[in-house]
Amino acid sequence: SYVLTQPLSVSEAPGQTARISCGGDNLGSKSVHWYQQRPGQAPMLVVYDDSDRPSGITERFSGSKSGNTATLTIMRVEAGDEADYYCQVWDVTSDVVFGGGTKLTVL
Amino acid sequence: QVQLQESGPGLVKPSQTLSLTCTVSGGSISDSGSYWSWIRQLPRKGLEWIGFISHTGYTFYNPSLKSRVGISADTSKSQFSLRLHSVTAADTAVYFCAKENGKTYFFENWGQGTQVTVSS
């Protein structure tokens, strides 16, 4: 089955830039989506189709992809960005696949 | 803005059937190109997609759950439902319903989630 690999945790100080990676085989041929999940809440879409933002999502969130790695970048990190972040793709053999999630800690 | 709300029992006995309903407002489950999904989050673990039903009634399930899962829709009530048979403690999770984009398969709207515990 298809696997997406994310770091367990990322830490960054307020005002700095946080980067969360997501790796998978042949990721370049897939559309990557990103979700933010604050404690006790449902996931919320923050980036879709690699780099597009839904309406209402701050431009501080951006997505990119190079080779087999996608990256969610959060500029000028704030305390309110502290959450779990998940990447997700659709794979022809495994259907919908989520990464294991990355906990962002704002120092 | 589409809103979704899950409802159903929070406690199910082992070997029985888990049944949940998702009520959709601000949109129609018959809208062309719309897909309606169930996703669960196991305790202290990540997210697992269960399956979807399309606006035409076509269903597609996670192969790992396919033998135990059924998703149906009632367009007159703007609801879609999940049935998971022969549950065990391993099915204890928070269950979310979501609207899925039918082109590149991302989840653009989510319900708040409902905790379901399997225990005798």
PDB file of C-alpha atoms in Angstrom:
ATOM      1  CA  SER A   1       0.000   0.000   0.000  1.00  0.00           C
ATOM      2  CA  TYR A   2       1.036   3.592  -0.597  1.00  0.00           C
ATOM      3  CA  VAL A   3       2.763   5.387   2.284  1.00  0.00           C
ATOM      4  CA  LEU A   4       3.222   9.087   3.021  1.00  0.00           C
ATOM      5  CA  THR A   5       6.001   9.911   5.480  1.00  0.00           C
ATOM      6  CA  GLN A   6       5.932  12.983   7.716  1.00  0.00           C
ATOM      7  CA  PRO A   7       8.180  13.986  10.623  1.00  0.00           C
ATOM      8  CA  LEU A   8       6.546  13.375  13.992  1.00  0.00           C
ATOM      9  CA  SER A   9       7.208  16.893  15.178  1.00  0.00           C
ATOM     10  CA  VAL A  10       8.430  20.314  14.110  1.00  0.00           C
ATOM     11  CA  SER A  11       9.171  23.213  16.434  1.00  0.00           C
ATOM     12  CA  GLU A  12       9.548  26.859  15.571  1.00  0.00           C
ATOM     13  CA  ALA A  13       9.651  30.178  17.397  1.00  0.00           C
ATOM     14  CA  PRO A  14       6.947  32.790  16.829  1.00  0.00           C
ATOM     15  CA  GLY A  15       7.594  34.949  13.800  1.00  0.00           C
ATOM     16  CA  GLN A  16       9.811  32.368  12.147  1.00  0.00           C
ATOM     17  CA  THR A  17       9.040  30.057   9.222  1.00  0.00           C
ATOM     18  CA  ALA A  18       7.979  26.454   9.811  1.00  0.00           C
ATOM     19  CA  ARG A  19       8.338  23.808   7.132  1.00  0.00           C
ATOM     20  CA  ILE A  20       6.620  20.417   7.275  1.00  0.00           C
ATOM     21  CA  SER A  21       7.625  17.751   4.784  1.00  0.00           C
ATOM     22  CA  CYS A  22       5.672  14.874   3.270  1.00  0.00           C
ATOM     23  CA  GLY A  23       7.425  12.188   1.257  1.00  0.00           C
ATOM     24  CA  GLY A  24       6.153   9.394  -0.940  1.00  0.00           C
ATOM     25  CA  ASP A  25       7.047   7.371  -3.995  1.00  0.00           C
ATOM     26  CA  ASN A  26       6.217   9.058  -7.272  1.00  0.00           C
ATOM     27  CA  LEU A  27       4.694  11.970  -5.334  1.00  0.00           C
ATOM     28  CA  GLY A  28       5.429  14.253  -8.249  1.00  0.00           C
ATOM     29  CA  SER A  29       2.591  12.669 -10.195  1.00  0.00           C
ATOM     30  CA  LYS A  30       0.018  13.101  -7.441  1.00  0.00           C
ATOM     31  CA  SER A  31      -1.936  16.053  -6.080  1.00  0.00           C
ATOM     32  CA  VAL A  32      -0.993  16.728  -2.456  1.00  0.00           C
ATOM     33  CA  HIS A  33      -3.390  18.242   0.041  1.00  0.00           C
ATOM     34  CA  TRP A  34      -2.734  19.549   3.563  1.00  0.00           C
ATOM     35  CA  TYR A  35      -4.934  19.766   6.667  1.00  0.00           C
ATOM     36  CA  GLN A  36      -4.580  21.514  10.002  1.00  0.00           C
ATOM     37  CA  GLN A  37      -6.132  19.854  13.055  1.00  0.00           C
ATOM     38  CA  ARG A  38      -6.228  21.770  16.310  1.00  0.00           C
ATOM     39  CA  PRO A  39      -6.844  19.760  19.521  1.00  0.00           C
ATOM     40  CA  GLY A  40     -10.432  18.608  19.824  1.00  0.00           C
ATOM     41  CA  GLN A  41     -11.369  19.906  16.388  1.00  0.00           C
ATOM     42  CA  ALA A  42     -11.959  18.449  12.954  1.00  0.00           C
ATOM     43  CA  PRO A  43      -9.221  18.728  10.330  1.00  0.00           C
ATOM     44  CA  MET A  44      -9.392  21.824   8.152  1.00  0.00           C
ATOM     45  CA  LEU A  45      -8.119  22.034   4.580  1.00  0.00           C
ATOM     46  CA  VAL A  46      -5.313  24.609   4.300  1.00  0.00           C
ATOM     47  CA  VAL A  47      -3.721  23.715   0.944  1.00  0.00           C
ATOM     48  CA  TYR A  48      -5.041  21.623  -1.961  1.00  0.00           C
ATOM     49  CA  ASP A  49      -3.631  20.497  -5.281  1.00  0.00           C
ATOM     50  CA  ASP A  50      -0.061  20.998  -4.068  1.00  0.00           C
ATOM     51  CA  SER A  51      -0.170  24.783  -3.689  1.00  0.00           C
ATOM     52  CA  ASP A  52      -3.680  26.233  -3.854  1.00  0.00           C
ATOM     53  CA  ARG A  53      -5.299  27.808  -0.819  1.00  0.00           C
ATOM     54  CA  PRO A  54      -9.020  27.591  -0.036  1.00  0.00           C
ATOM     55  CA  SER A  55     -10.775  30.899   0.436  1.00  0.00           C
ATOM     56  CA  GLY A  56     -10.332  32.203   3.944  1.00  0.00           C
ATOM     57  CA  ILE A  57      -6.928  30.576   4.538  1.00  0.00           C
ATOM     58  CA  THR A  58      -4.208  33.089   5.303  1.00  0.00           C
ATOM     59  CA  GLU A  59      -1.468  33.553   2.721  1.00  0.00           C
ATOM     60  CA  ARG A  60       1.019  32.667   5.445  1.00  0.00           C
ATOM     61  CA  PHE A  61       0.254  29.053   4.493  1.00  0.00           C
ATOM     62  CA  SER A  62       1.742  27.798   1.248  1.00  0.00           C
ATOM     63  CA  GLY A  63       2.449  24.459  -0.371  1.00  0.00           C
ATOM     64  CA  SER A  64       5.145  23.300  -2.744  1.00  0.00           C
ATOM     65  CA  LYS A  65       6.510  20.103  -4.165  1.00  0.00           C
ATOM     66  CA  SER A  66       9.854  18.950  -5.513  1.00  0.00           C
ATOM     67  CA  GLY A  67      10.490  15.439  -6.674  1.00  0.00           C
ATOM     68  CA  ASN A  68       9.081  12.995  -4.136  1.00  0.00           C
ATOM     69  CA  THR A  69       8.693  15.541  -1.344  1.00  0.00           C
ATOM     70  CA  ALA A  70       5.909  18.032  -0.698  1.00  0.00           C
ATOM     71  CA  THR A  71       6.310  20.842   1.809  1.00  0.00           C
ATOM     72  CA  LEU A  72       3.833  22.908   3.783  1.00  0.00           C
ATOM     73  CA  THR A  73       5.370  26.257   4.696  1.00  0.00           C
ATOM     74  CA  ILE A  74       3.948  28.462   7.435  1.00  0.00           C
ATOM     75  CA  MET A  75       5.436  31.952   7.495  1.00  0.00           C
ATOM     76  CA  ARG A  76       5.485  34.206  10.555  1.00  0.00           C
ATOM     77  CA  VAL A  77       4.387  31.388  12.818  1.00  0.00           C
ATOM     78  CA  GLU A  78       1.850  32.299  15.509  1.00  0.00           C
ATOM     79  CA  ALA A  79       0.726  30.533  18.673  1.00  0.00           C
ATOM     80  CA  GLY A  80      -2.580  29.767  16.981  1.00  0.00           C
ATOM     81  CA  ASP A  81      -0.779  27.691  14.336  1.00  0.00           C
ATOM     82  CA  GLU A  82       0.119  25.072  16.939  1.00  0.00           C
ATOM     83  CA  ALA A  83      -1.664  21.960  15.690  1.00  0.00           C
ATOM     84  CA  ASP A  84      -1.256  18.636  13.935  1.00  0.00           C
ATOM     85  CA  TYR A  85      -0.760  18.813  10.185  1.00  0.00           C
ATOM     86  CA  TYR A  86      -1.566  16.002   7.758  1.00  0.00           C
ATOM     87  CA  CYS A  87      -0.747  15.557   4.094  1.00  0.00           C
ATOM     88  CA  GLN A  88      -3.035  13.488   1.867  1.00  0.00           C
ATOM     89  CA  VAL A  89      -3.101  12.112  -1.673  1.00  0.00           C
ATOM     90  CA  TRP A  90      -5.178   9.794  -3.757  1.00  0.00           C
ATOM     91  CA  ASP A  91      -3.336   6.747  -5.053  1.00  0.00           C
ATOM     92  CA  VAL A  92      -4.668   4.354  -7.658  1.00  0.00           C
ATOM     93  CA  THR A  93      -3.709   1.301  -5.580  1.00  0.00           C
ATOM     94  CA  SER A  94      -4.494   2.597  -2.082  1.00  0.00           C
ATOM     95  CA  ASP A  95      -7.230   5.172  -2.751  1.00  0.00           C
ATOM     96  CA  VAL A  96      -7.186   7.991  -0.166  1.00  0.00           C
ATOM     97  CA  VAL A  97      -3.971   8.028   1.864  1.00  0.00           C
ATOM     98  CA  PHE A  98      -3.082  10.299   4.782  1.00  0.00           C
ATOM     99  CA  GLY A  99       0.359  10.905   6.176  1.00  0.00           C
ATOM    100  CA  GLY A 100       0.932  10.057   9.817  1.00  0.00           C
ATOM    101  CA  GLY A 101       0.739  13.680  10.886  1.00  0.00           C
ATOM    102  CA  THR A 102       3.212  16.240  12.207  1.00  0.00           C
ATOM    103  CA  LYS A 103       2.789  18.100  15.475  1.00  0.00           C
ATOM    104  CA  LEU A 104       3.820  21.732  15.136  1.00  0.00           C
ATOM    105  CA  THR A 105       4.952  23.258  18.402  1.00  0.00           C
ATOM    106  CA  VAL A 106       5.303  27.021  18.627  1.00  0.00           C
ATOM    107  CA  LEU A 107       8.091  27.674  21.102  1.00  0.00           C
TER     108      LEU A 107
ATOM    109  CA  GLN B   1     -20.828  27.221   2.887  1.00  0.00           C
ATOM    110  CA  VAL B   2     -21.606  23.533   3.240  1.00  0.00           C
ATOM    111  CA  GLN B   3     -21.972  22.327   6.823  1.00  0.00           C
ATOM    112  CA  LEU B   4     -22.017  18.732   8.009  1.00  0.00           C
ATOM    113  CA  GLN B   5     -23.129  17.251  11.326  1.00  0.00           C
ATOM    114  CA  GLU B   6     -22.661  13.666  12.485  1.00  0.00           C
ATOM    115  CA  SER B   7     -25.140  11.912  14.751  1.00  0.00           C
ATOM    116  CA  GLY B   8     -25.535   8.463  16.236  1.00  0.00           C
ATOM    117  CA  PRO B   9     -24.817   6.313  19.291  1.00  0.00           C
ATOM    118  CA  GLY B  10     -21.596   6.974  21.143  1.00  0.00           C
ATOM    119  CA  LEU B  11     -21.394   3.429  22.488  1.00  0.00           C
ATOM    120  CA  VAL B  12     -21.686   0.194  20.516  1.00  0.00           C
ATOM    121  CA  LYS B  13     -21.281  -3.359  21.790  1.00  0.00           C
ATOM    122  CA  PRO B  14     -18.711  -5.679  20.228  1.00  0.00           C
ATOM    123  CA  SER B  15     -20.003  -7.709  17.256  1.00  0.00           C
ATOM    124  CA  GLN B  16     -22.857  -5.265  16.681  1.00  0.00           C
ATOM    125  CA  THR B  17     -23.326  -2.689  13.904  1.00  0.00           C
ATOM    126  CA  LEU B  18     -22.134   0.902  14.191  1.00  0.00           C
ATOM    127  CA  SER B  19     -24.595   3.295  12.526  1.00  0.00           C
ATOM    128  CA  LEU B  20     -23.966   7.001  11.998  1.00  0.00           C
ATOM    129  CA  THR B  21     -25.756   9.679  10.004  1.00  0.00           C
ATOM    130  CA  CYS B  22     -24.393  12.880   8.514  1.00  0.00           C
ATOM    131  CA  THR B  23     -26.781  15.757   7.892  1.00  0.00           C
ATOM    132  CA  VAL B  24     -25.736  18.235   5.211  1.00  0.00           C
ATOM    133  CA  SER B  25     -26.847  21.863   5.101  1.00  0.00           C
ATOM    134  CA  GLY B  26     -25.933  24.732   2.806  1.00  0.00           C
ATOM    135  CA  GLY B  27     -25.695  22.366  -0.135  1.00  0.00           C
ATOM    136  CA  SER B  28     -27.278  19.306  -1.677  1.00  0.00           C
ATOM    137  CA  ILE B  29     -25.876  15.792  -1.659  1.00  0.00           C
ATOM    138  CA  SER B  30     -27.310  15.555  -5.175  1.00  0.00           C
ATOM    139  CA  ASP B  31     -25.106  18.361  -6.493  1.00  0.00           C
ATOM    140  CA  SER B  32     -23.332  17.194  -9.620  1.00  0.00           C
ATOM    141  CA  GLY B  33     -19.775  16.074  -8.952  1.00  0.00           C
ATOM    142  CA  SER B  34     -20.176  15.877  -5.193  1.00  0.00           C
ATOM    143  CA  TYR B  35     -18.769  13.029  -3.144  1.00  0.00           C
ATOM    144  CA  TRP B  36     -19.646  12.405   0.498  1.00  0.00           C
ATOM    145  CA  SER B  37     -17.172  10.571   2.682  1.00  0.00           C
ATOM    146  CA  TRP B  38     -16.620   9.004   6.053  1.00  0.00           C
ATOM    147  CA  ILE B  39     -13.216   9.228   7.741  1.00  0.00           C
ATOM    148  CA  ARG B  40     -12.187   8.066  11.189  1.00  0.00           C
ATOM    149  CA  GLN B  41      -9.388   8.919  13.591  1.00  0.00           C
ATOM    150  CA  LEU B  42      -8.220   6.096  15.788  1.00  0.00           C
ATOM    151  CA  PRO B  43      -7.053   6.961  19.319  1.00  0.00           C
ATOM    152  CA  ARG B  44      -3.723   8.782  19.324  1.00  0.00           C
ATOM    153  CA  LYS B  45      -3.334   7.837  15.682  1.00  0.00           C
ATOM    154  CA  GLY B  46      -3.854   9.405  12.323  1.00  0.00           C
ATOM    155  CA  LEU B  47      -6.703   9.567   9.889  1.00  0.00           C
ATOM    156  CA  GLU B  48      -8.221   6.633   8.009  1.00  0.00           C
ATOM    157  CA  TRP B  49     -10.555   7.057   5.041  1.00  0.00           C
ATOM    158  CA  ILE B  50     -13.541   4.691   5.180  1.00  0.00           C
ATOM    159  CA  GLY B  51     -15.353   5.349   1.907  1.00  0.00           C
ATOM    160  CA  PHE B  52     -17.626   7.640  -0.070  1.00  0.00           C
ATOM    161  CA  ILE B  53     -20.960   7.836  -1.838  1.00  0.00           C
ATOM    162  CA  SER B  54     -21.256  10.009  -4.929  1.00  0.00           C
ATOM    163  CA  HIS B  55     -24.113  12.234  -6.024  1.00  0.00           C
ATOM    164  CA  THR B  56     -25.241   9.380  -8.289  1.00  0.00           C
ATOM    165  CA  GLY B  57     -25.247   6.846  -5.454  1.00  0.00           C
ATOM    166  CA  TYR B  58     -22.013   5.169  -6.494  1.00  0.00           C
ATOM    167  CA  THR B  59     -20.064   3.889  -3.503  1.00  0.00           C
ATOM    168  CA  PHE B  60     -16.378   3.130  -3.025  1.00  0.00           C
ATOM    169  CA  TYR B  61     -14.742   1.761   0.106  1.00  0.00           C
ATOM    170  CA  ASN B  62     -11.343   1.382   1.718  1.00  0.00           C
ATOM    171  CA  PRO B  63     -10.305  -2.169   0.795  1.00  0.00           C
ATOM    172  CA  SER B  64      -9.296  -2.875   4.389  1.00  0.00           C
ATOM    173  CA  LEU B  65     -12.878  -2.227   5.562  1.00  0.00           C
ATOM    174  CA  LYS B  66     -14.843  -3.113   2.453  1.00  0.00           C
ATOM    175  CA  SER B  67     -16.240  -6.400   3.771  1.00  0.00           C
ATOM    176  CA  ARG B  68     -17.856  -4.670   6.774  1.00  0.00           C
ATOM    177  CA  VAL B  69     -18.881  -1.235   5.457  1.00  0.00           C
ATOM    178  CA  GLY B  70     -21.968   0.224   3.819  1.00  0.00           C
ATOM    179  CA  ILE B  71     -22.674   3.863   2.932  1.00  0.00           C
ATOM    180  CA  SER B  72     -26.094   5.025   1.788  1.00  0.00           C
ATOM    181  CA  ALA B  73     -27.862   8.334   1.179  1.00  0.00           C
ATOM    182  CA  ASP B  74     -31.317   9.823   1.671  1.00  0.00           C
ATOM    183  CA  THR B  75     -31.506  12.838  -0.625  1.00  0.00           C
ATOM    184  CA  SER B  76     -34.939  13.859   0.694  1.00  0.00           C
ATOM    185  CA  LYS B  77     -33.386  14.412   4.128  1.00  0.00           C
ATOM    186  CA  SER B  78     -30.019  15.615   2.812  1.00  0.00           C
ATOM    187  CA  GLN B  79     -28.342  12.868   4.792  1.00  0.00           C
ATOM    188  CA  PHE B  80     -25.873  10.096   4.169  1.00  0.00           C
ATOM    189  CA  SER B  81     -25.159   7.231   6.523  1.00  0.00           C
ATOM    190  CA  LEU B  82     -22.443   4.806   7.557  1.00  0.00           C
ATOM    191  CA  ARG B  83     -22.924   1.254   8.719  1.00  0.00           C
ATOM    192  CA  LEU B  84     -19.952  -0.727  10.008  1.00  0.00           C
ATOM    193  CA  HIS B  85     -20.715  -4.333  10.874  1.00  0.00           C
ATOM    194  CA  SER B  86     -19.160  -6.744  13.366  1.00  0.00           C
ATOM    195  CA  VAL B  87     -17.321  -4.039  15.284  1.00  0.00           C
ATOM    196  CA  THR B  88     -14.511  -4.668  17.753  1.00  0.00           C
ATOM    197  CA  ALA B  89     -12.600  -2.460  20.169  1.00  0.00           C
ATOM    198  CA  ALA B  90     -10.267  -1.638  17.265  1.00  0.00           C
ATOM    199  CA  ASP B  91     -13.125   0.340  15.680  1.00  0.00           C
ATOM    200  CA  THR B  92     -13.217   2.770  18.605  1.00  0.00           C
ATOM    201  CA  ALA B  93     -12.510   6.167  17.022  1.00  0.00           C
ATOM    202  CA  VAL B  94     -13.758   9.633  16.257  1.00  0.00           C
ATOM    203  CA  TYR B  95     -15.814   9.415  13.069  1.00  0.00           C
ATOM    204  CA  PHE B  96     -16.004  12.364  10.684  1.00  0.00           C
ATOM    205  CA  CYS B  97     -18.169  12.946   7.662  1.00  0.00           C
ATOM    206  CA  ALA B  98     -16.809  15.177   4.933  1.00  0.00           C
ATOM    207  CA  LYS B  99     -17.478  16.557   1.480  1.00  0.00           C
ATOM    208  CA  GLU B 100     -14.900  15.242  -0.947  1.00  0.00           C
ATOM    209  CA  ASN B 101     -13.787  16.973  -4.122  1.00  0.00           C
ATOM    210  CA  GLY B 102     -14.423  14.512  -6.914  1.00  0.00           C
ATOM    211  CA  LYS B 103     -11.542  15.625  -9.141  1.00  0.00           C
ATOM    212  CA  THR B 104      -8.438  15.424  -6.999  1.00  0.00           C
ATOM    213  CA  TYR B 105     -10.058  13.862  -3.947  1.00  0.00           C
ATOM    214  CA  PHE B 106      -9.477  16.296  -1.117  1.00  0.00           C
ATOM    215  CA  PHE B 107     -11.856  16.985   1.756  1.00  0.00           C
ATOM    216  CA  GLU B 108     -13.085  20.557   1.594  1.00  0.00           C
ATOM    217  CA  ASN B 109     -15.679  20.507   4.375  1.00  0.00           C
ATOM    218  CA  TRP B 110     -15.777  18.397   7.538  1.00  0.00           C
ATOM    219  CA  GLY B 111     -18.256  17.671  10.289  1.00  0.00           C
ATOM    220  CA  GLN B 112     -17.118  18.231  13.868  1.00  0.00           C
ATOM    221  CA  GLY B 113     -16.734  14.498  14.460  1.00  0.00           C
ATOM    222  CA  THR B 114     -18.396  12.087  16.844  1.00  0.00           C
ATOM    223  CA  GLN B 115     -16.721   9.724  19.306  1.00  0.00           C
ATOM    224  CA  VAL B 116     -17.778   6.096  19.020  1.00  0.00           C
ATOM    225  CA  THR B 117     -16.605   3.612  21.630  1.00  0.00           C
ATOM    226  CA  VAL B 118     -16.930  -0.136  21.171  1.00  0.00           C
ATOM    227  CA  SER B 119     -17.318  -1.777  24.551  1.00  0.00           C
ATOM    228  CA  SER B 120     -19.560  -4.225  26.341  1.00  0.00           C
TER     229      SER B 120
END
